[in-house]
Amino acid sequence: MTRRVALVGGGAARFGVRAATWAELVQEAGAALFRGVPNLRAADVDSLFVGAAEPERFAFQSHVAPLAAELIGVRPSKILQRTELACASGQSAIRSAYAAIAAGLCDVAVCLGVEKMNLPSMAEANTSMACVMDRPWDGPHGATAPPFFAMVAQRHMLEFGTTEEMLAAVSEKNHRFANANPIAQFYEKSFSREKLLKLPWIAPPLRLGDCSSMTDGAAAVLLVAEERARDYTDTPAWVLGTGQYSGFHNLAHAGPLTEWTGLTRAAREALRSARLEIGDVDFAELHDCFTISEIVEYEALGLCPRGEGGRFALDGQGDRGGSIVINPRGGLLGCGHPLGATGIAQALEVYEQFASRVDPRRQVPDPEVALVHNLSGSANVHSVMIYGRTAPGAS
Amino acid sequence: MSGPSRRRPPARSSARTEAPAPRVEAGPTAAERPRPRPSAEPSRPFLLDFFPLESAAATRLARFFERLRAGRLSTTRCPVEGELHWPPRVACPVCHREALDWVDLPETGTVYAFSPVLAGAPLGMESDLPFIVGLVDLDGVPLRLFGRIVGVEWPALAIGARVRVEPFAVDADRVFYRFRFVSNPPGPITPSSEQA
Ligand SMILES: [Zn+2]
């Protein structure tokens, strides 16, 4: 018999090109967590899960979980660990905490995600990103994220007639939501479709505005066992289900680039465990590391037929007033993408949306169910969680 | 995954948006010339060098690099269920047998997808910009390999282009492989013509 698990609040450091070190970002997120959950005392925390993708590369620091514990002033007595799954490291922390709490191994767990990505040398930062791939086999060719996702976009354009305007529609929407998110890297910075289509190419057909950024950031959320939830909040976000699928790693095994069956499988498992269907989801935080990612994700989730993701974006079906709100936080495109922090910040958005505490310009009206997705690497792994405003099994 | 910083837009990109006249036969670029041997660069740590160590002292796959040095791209194949591996393995991921056969791979293939890289290169590859990477369906085997495509400028390259495998010297001690452009497909590529 597993226990129900609630996300009861959190806080985040400002995302961006920050004049702050890795350890300083951790402290900011910790302080924001304790401000965001006023009833939380450090002594309550029995476990800490730290989502951090590449602290060795970006901050020259290993053994980061005890360092983070010291920095935020907690002394875990049940479980202390770091979770690494590249771009999904933050969600991995939450899935791990969820599993541990549900199994009864711990009761009050902080999930803290962090990444310091902007280094004095951008080439060195790009090198760190590139070793997410199969380093000795794909890396020497110059495999980083933009060219991989550019190939996805190129194939989607060839196979389905997707256009640059459709890509720009995704970017414009997510940047517009980020305008209303004070922690976003692109807070109060607007990008029209016309402006986005004039930005320089990085890896054609992807332009600068099609790519999420190298971002410094950190965020933390608190997960607790059901009997502790009301100690901390009147508006818990309940974990209803989760799913994950890993299909390949070396790029030779990517298969058809425009069909992300791994996401379809992970979402199906998450929704099955939540006893829900995709039509029950009110809003979703999807992994828009690139504009084309969000388009392929619409299709893989069954929000639209295969090949029609670009049209779905152009028609505003993922916008407020559409069939489902996608990335009201501002997405990775608008918030930036500090690898370990992204999944935590997405979960925090779910909590705040359920509590109707976000800026009205991005508040989803009365959301009951949310889906959070992270891909990692070259979309070879997909991780999905489903949250509900109502506790599972309750009615 | 994350793209390059918006803080530093690439200086070359605006020039590159004006498509240069297609030039199919290109001479060797900085990307194609051998690199200095790492021993001449003691300040560059091994862990910032993408190219693997190739000697038998460093890897059980030294034979892959020996064969590549002799002009042959090869990989392992499992003698039990015939699984063709990529990259070469020391244990079959299907049946976990450790005694594997070596087989040569076809030298030619067709471009399935490609991407020009105009900005955001890792350390040691900045001077290669702009370069092209792509996925190539090797002729006659179920393998789609990722690699650099050289010998063509990106606006002139099309999906469906023919390429051949080209071993090249990384430095005085090491060798790796890339694809050299041969020709573009005769007509426009569509998903249906691709399967023909
Ligand atoms: Zn086998």
CSV table of C-alpha atoms and ligand atoms in Angstrom, one decimal, chain B residues 78 80-81 83 85 92-97 100, ligand 1:
chain,number,residue,atom,x,y,z
B,78,CYS,CA,27.0,-10.6,-32.9
B,80,VAL,CA,24.5,-15.4,-32.5
B,81,GLU,CA,21.6,-13.3,-33.7
B,83,GLU,CA,22.8,-7.9,-34.6
B,85,HIS,CA,26.1,-2.9,-33.4
B,92,CYS,CA,26.4,-7.7,-27.4
B,93,PRO,CA,23.5,-5.6,-25.9
B,94,VAL,CA,21.0,-8.2,-27.2
B,95,CYS,CA,22.5,-11.6,-25.9
B,96,HIS,CA,25.4,-10.3,-23.8
B,97,ARG,CA,27.9,-12.5,-25.6
B,100,LEU,CA,32.0,-10.7,-31.4
C,1,ZN,ZN,24.1,-11.0,-29.4
